[in-house]
Tab-separated table of C-alpha atoms and ligand atoms in Angstrom:
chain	number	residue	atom	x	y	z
A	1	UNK	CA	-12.623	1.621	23.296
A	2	UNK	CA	-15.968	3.389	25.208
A	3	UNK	CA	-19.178	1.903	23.727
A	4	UNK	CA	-22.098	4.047	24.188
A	5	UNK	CA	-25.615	1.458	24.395
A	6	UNK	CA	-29.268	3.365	23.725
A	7	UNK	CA	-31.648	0.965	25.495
A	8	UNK	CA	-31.401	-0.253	28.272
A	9	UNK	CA	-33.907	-3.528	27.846
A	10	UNK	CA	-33.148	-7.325	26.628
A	11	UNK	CA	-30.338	-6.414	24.115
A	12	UNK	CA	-28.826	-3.314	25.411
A	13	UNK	CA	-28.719	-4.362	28.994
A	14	UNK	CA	-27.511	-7.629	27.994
A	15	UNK	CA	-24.618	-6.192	25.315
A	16	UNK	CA	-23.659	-3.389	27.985
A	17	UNK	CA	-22.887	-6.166	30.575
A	18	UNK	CA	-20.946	-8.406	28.486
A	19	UNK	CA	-19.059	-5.614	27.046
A	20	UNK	CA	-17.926	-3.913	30.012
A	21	UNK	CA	-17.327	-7.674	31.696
A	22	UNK	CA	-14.927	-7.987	28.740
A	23	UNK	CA	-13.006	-4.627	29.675
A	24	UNK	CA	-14.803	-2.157	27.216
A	25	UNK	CA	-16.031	1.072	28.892
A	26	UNK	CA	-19.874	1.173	28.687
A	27	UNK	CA	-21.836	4.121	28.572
A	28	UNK	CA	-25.349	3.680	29.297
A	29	UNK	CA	-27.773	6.034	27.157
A	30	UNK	CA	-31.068	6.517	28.988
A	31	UNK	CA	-33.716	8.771	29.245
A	32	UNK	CA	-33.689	8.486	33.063
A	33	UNK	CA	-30.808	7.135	34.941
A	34	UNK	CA	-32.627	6.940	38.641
A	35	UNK	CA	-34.937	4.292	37.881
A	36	UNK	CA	-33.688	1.694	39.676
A	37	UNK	CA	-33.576	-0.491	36.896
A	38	UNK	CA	-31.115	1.550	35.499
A	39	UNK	CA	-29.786	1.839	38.715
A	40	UNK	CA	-29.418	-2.025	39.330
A	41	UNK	CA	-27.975	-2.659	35.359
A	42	UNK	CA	-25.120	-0.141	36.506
A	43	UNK	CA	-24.088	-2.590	39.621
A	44	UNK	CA	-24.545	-5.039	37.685
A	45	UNK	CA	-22.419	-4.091	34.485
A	46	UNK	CA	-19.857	-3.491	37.061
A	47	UNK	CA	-17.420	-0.588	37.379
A	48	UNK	CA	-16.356	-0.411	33.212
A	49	UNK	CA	-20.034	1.208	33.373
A	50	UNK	CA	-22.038	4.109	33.889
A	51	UNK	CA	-25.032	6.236	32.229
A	52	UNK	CA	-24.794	9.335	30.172
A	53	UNK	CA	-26.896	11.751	28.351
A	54	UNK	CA	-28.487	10.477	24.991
A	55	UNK	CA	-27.156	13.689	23.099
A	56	UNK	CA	-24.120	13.624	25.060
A	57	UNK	CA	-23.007	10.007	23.702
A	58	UNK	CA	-21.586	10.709	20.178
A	59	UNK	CA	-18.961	12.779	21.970
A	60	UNK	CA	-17.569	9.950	24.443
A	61	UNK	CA	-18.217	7.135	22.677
A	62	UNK	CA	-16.379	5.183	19.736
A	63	UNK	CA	-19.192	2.890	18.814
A	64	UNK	CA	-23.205	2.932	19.844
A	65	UNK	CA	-25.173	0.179	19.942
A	66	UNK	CA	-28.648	1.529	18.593
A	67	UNK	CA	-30.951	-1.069	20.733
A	68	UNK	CA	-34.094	0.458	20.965
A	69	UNK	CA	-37.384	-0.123	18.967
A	70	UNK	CA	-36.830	0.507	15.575
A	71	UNK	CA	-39.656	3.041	15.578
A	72	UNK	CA	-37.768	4.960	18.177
A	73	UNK	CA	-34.611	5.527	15.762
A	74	UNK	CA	-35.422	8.574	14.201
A	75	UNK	CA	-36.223	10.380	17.442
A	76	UNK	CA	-33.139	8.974	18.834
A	77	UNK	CA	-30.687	10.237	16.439
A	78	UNK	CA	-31.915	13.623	16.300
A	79	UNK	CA	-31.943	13.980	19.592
A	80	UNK	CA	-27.937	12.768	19.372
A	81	UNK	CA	-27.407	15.777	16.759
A	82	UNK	CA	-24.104	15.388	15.392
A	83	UNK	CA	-22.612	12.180	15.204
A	84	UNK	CA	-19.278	12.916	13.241
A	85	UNK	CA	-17.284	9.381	12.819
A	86	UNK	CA	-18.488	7.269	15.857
A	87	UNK	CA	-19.446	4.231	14.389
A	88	UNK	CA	-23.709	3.308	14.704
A	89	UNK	CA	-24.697	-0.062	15.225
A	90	UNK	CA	-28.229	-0.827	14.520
A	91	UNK	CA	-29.255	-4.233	16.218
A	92	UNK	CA	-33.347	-3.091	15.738
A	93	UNK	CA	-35.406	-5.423	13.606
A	94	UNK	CA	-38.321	-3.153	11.727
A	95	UNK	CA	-40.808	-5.206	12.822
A	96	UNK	CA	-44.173	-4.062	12.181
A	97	UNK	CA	-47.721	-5.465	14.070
A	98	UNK	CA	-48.406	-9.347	13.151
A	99	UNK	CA	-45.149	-9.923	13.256
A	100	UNK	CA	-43.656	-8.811	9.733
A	101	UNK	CA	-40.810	-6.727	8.245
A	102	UNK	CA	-41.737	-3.141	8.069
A	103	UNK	CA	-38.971	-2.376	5.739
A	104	UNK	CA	-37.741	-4.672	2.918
A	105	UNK	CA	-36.729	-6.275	-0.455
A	106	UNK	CA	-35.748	-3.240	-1.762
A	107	UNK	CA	-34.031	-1.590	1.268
A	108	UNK	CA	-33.882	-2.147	4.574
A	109	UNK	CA	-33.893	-0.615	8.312
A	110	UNK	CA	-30.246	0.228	8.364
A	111	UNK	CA	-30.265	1.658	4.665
A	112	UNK	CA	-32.844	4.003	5.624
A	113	UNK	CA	-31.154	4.477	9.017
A	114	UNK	CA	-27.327	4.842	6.608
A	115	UNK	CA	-29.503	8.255	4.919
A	116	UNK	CA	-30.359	9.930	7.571
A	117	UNK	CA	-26.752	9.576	9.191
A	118	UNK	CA	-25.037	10.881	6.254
A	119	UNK	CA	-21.769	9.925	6.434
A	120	UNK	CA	-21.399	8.405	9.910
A	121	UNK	CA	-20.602	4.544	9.435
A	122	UNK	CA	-23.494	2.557	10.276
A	123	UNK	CA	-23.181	-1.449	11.124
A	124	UNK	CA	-26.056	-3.922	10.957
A	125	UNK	CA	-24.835	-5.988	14.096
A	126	UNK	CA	-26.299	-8.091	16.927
A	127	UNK	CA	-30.151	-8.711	14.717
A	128	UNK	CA	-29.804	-12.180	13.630
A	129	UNK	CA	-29.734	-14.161	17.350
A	130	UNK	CA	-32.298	-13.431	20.721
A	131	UNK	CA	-30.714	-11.720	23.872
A	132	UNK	CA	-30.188	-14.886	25.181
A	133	UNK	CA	-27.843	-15.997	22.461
A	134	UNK	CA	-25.729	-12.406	23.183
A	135	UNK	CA	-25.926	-13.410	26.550
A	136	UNK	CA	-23.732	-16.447	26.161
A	137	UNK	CA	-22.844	-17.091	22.551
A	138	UNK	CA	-21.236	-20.639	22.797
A	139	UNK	CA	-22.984	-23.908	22.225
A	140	UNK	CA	-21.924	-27.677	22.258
A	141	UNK	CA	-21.385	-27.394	19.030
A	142	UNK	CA	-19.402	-24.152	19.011
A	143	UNK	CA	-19.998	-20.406	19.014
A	144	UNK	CA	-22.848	-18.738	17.195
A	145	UNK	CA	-22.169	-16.468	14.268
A	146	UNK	CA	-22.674	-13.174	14.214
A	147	UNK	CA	-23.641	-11.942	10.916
A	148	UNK	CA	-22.699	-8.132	10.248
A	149	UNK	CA	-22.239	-6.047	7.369
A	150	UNK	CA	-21.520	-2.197	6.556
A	151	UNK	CA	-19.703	-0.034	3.644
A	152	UNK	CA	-17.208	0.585	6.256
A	153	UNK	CA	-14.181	-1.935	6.245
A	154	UNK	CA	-12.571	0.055	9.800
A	155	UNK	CA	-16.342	0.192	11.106
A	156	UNK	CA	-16.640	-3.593	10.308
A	157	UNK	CA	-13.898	-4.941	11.619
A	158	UNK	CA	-14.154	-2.746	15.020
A	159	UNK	CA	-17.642	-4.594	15.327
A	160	UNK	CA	-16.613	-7.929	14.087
A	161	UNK	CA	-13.608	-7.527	16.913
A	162	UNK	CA	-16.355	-6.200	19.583
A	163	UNK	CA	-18.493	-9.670	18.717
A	164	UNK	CA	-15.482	-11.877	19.357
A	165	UNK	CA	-14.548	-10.672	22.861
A	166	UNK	CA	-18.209	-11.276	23.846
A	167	UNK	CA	-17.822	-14.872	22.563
A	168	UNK	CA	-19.093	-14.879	19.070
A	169	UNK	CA	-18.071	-16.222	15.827
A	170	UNK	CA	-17.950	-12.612	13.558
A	171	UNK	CA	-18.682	-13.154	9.873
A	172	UNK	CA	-18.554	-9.692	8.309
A	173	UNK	CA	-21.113	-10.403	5.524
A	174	UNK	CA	-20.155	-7.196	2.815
A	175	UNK	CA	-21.904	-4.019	2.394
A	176	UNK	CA	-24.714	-2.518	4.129
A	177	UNK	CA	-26.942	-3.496	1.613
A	178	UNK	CA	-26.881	-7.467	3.374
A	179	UNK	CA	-28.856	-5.832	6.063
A	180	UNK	CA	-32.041	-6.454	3.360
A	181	UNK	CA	-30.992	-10.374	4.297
A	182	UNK	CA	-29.885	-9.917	7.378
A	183	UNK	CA	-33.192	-8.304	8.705
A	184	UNK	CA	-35.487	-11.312	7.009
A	185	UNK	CA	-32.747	-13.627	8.590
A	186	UNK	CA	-33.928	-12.379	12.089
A	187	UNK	CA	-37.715	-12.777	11.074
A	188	UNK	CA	-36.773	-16.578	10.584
A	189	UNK	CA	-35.116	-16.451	13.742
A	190	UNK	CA	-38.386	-15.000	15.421
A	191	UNK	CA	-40.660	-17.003	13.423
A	192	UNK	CA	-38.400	-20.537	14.245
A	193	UNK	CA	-38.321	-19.613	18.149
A	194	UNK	CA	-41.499	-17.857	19.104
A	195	UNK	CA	-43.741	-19.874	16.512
A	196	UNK	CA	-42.664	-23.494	15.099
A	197	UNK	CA	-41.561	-24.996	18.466
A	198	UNK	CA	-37.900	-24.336	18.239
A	199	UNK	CA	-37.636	-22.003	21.261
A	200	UNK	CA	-35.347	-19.196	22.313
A	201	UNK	CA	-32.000	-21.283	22.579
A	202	UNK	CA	-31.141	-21.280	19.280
A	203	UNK	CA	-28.883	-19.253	16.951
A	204	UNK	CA	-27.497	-19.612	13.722
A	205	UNK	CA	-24.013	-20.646	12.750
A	206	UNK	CA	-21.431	-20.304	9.465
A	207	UNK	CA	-19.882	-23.457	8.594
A	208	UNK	CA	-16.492	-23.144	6.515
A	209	UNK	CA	-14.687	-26.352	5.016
A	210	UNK	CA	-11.017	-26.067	5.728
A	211	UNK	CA	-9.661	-26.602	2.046
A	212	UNK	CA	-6.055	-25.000	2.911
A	213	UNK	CA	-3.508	-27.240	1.654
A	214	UNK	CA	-5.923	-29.266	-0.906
A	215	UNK	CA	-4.350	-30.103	-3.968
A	216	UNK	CA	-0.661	-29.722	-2.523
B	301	NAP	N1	-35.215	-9.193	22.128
B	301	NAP	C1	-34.339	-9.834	21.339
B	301	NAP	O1	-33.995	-11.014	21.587
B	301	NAP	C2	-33.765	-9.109	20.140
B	301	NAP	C3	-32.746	-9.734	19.409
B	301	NAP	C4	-32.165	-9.058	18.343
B	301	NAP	C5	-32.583	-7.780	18.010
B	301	NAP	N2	-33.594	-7.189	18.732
B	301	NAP	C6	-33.993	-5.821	18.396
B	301	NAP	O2	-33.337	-4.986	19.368
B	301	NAP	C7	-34.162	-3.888	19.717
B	301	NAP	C8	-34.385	-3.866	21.220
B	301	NAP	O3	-35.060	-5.039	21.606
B	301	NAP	P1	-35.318	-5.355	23.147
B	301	NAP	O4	-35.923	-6.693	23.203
B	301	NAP	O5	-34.090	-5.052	23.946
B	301	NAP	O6	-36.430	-4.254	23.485
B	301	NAP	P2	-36.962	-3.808	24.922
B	301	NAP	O7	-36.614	-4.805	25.958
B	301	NAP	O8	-38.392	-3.420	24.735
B	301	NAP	O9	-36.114	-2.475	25.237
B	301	NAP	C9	-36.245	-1.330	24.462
B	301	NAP	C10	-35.408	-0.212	25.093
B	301	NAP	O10	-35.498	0.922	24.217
B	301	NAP	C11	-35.652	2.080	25.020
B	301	NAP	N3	-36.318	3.127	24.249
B	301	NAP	C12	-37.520	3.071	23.623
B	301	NAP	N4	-37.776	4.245	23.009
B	301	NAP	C13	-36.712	5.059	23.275
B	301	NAP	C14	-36.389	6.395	22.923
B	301	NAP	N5	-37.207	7.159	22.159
B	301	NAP	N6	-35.228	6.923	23.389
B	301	NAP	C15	-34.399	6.173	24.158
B	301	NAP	N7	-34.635	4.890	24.513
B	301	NAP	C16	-35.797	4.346	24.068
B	301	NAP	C17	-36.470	1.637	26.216
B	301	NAP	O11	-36.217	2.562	27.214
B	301	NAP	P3	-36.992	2.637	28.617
B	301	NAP	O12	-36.358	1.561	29.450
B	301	NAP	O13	-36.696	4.018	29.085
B	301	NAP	O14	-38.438	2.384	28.302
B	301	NAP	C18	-35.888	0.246	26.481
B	301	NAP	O15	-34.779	0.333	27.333
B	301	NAP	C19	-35.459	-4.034	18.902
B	301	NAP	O16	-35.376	-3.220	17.770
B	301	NAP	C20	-35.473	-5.513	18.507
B	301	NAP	O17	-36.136	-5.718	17.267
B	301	NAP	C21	-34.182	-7.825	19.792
């Protein structure tokens, strides 16, 4: 499976790394690939990786991780043009200034991200946990969950299985519609870290009570 990554910063760096570590090919989406911080991600990532063209993605890659600003999506997908079935996933928070949800309650980032796309599966994926988390998803206590949700079962389950070779715990959470929780679930996640004292080494985690075999 190729994954194509737009953004090259915390997150996209980070999941292009892991990924091709884990055997996936990686295709880097940049504006410039000579920077050498592009340059440097690239030896890094190893030899699963390499850039590409932005509009040039949708035809190499099955999945692509949409890691950029969420004011930069709109720009980004037109300048990808057709997309036909390779699967979006949209890690961006709509975060506007003073730190609150641009987008919400009623829809949400991916929704409005979903209607622009037409009818290209979009997954809300990789939102709910900091870089660091991505990073290196297992703690003491086991790995963190990784809360995703889209109207596309395949789409889904291709993410869900792209989470659990990187280390997490995959929960897909239903239809794209979630991503109206899922987005506030990151904003606790921000707020918890950056404000209340918690720091940036945390991540949130689905417990499940074993209950096979009760009553027998
Ligand atoms: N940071 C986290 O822990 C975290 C966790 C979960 C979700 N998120 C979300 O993930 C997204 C990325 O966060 P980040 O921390 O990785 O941001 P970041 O470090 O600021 O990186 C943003 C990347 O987006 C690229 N970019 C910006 N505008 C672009 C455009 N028009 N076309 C192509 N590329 C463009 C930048 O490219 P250049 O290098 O060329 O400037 C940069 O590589 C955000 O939406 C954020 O809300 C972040």
């Amino acid at each position: 499976m190729t994954i194509g990554i737009i953004g090259t910063g915390n997150v996209g760096a980070t999941l292009g790394r892991r990924f091709a570590q884990a055997g996936y090919r990686v295709l880097f989406g940049v504006r410039d690939p000579h920077t050498e911080k592009v340059q440097q991600l690239i030896r890094e990532a190893g030899e699963n990786a390499c850039t590409e063209s932005i509009d040039e993605l949708p035809r190499h890659a099955d999945a692509i991780i949409l890691a950029t600003p969420h004011s930069a999506l709109r720009a980004v997908i037109e300048q990808m043009g057709k997309l036909g079935s390779t699967i979006l996933v949209d890690c961006t928070n709509p975060i506007a200034p003073g730190l609150r949800l641009a987008v919400g309650h009623s829809s949400s980032g991916a929704e409005q991200l979903a209607r622009w796309v037409h009818d290209t599966p979009v997954v809300k994926a990789f939102n709910t946990m900091g870089w660091e988390t991505m990073a290196d998803p297992v703690f003491e206590d086991g790995s963190a969950s990784m809360f995703l949700c889209g109207d596309d079962k395949k789409a889904n389950q291709a993410v869900a299985n792209m989470a659990a070779a990187i280390g997490f715990d995959p929960v897909i959470t239903g239809p794209l519609q979630h991503a109206r929780y899922l987005e506030p679930m990151a904003m606790m996640w921000i707020q918890m870290a950056m404000k209340e004292g918690f720091g940036r080494d945390i991540a949130f985690r689905l417990l499940r009570r074993n209950t096979e075999g009760e009553g027998e």
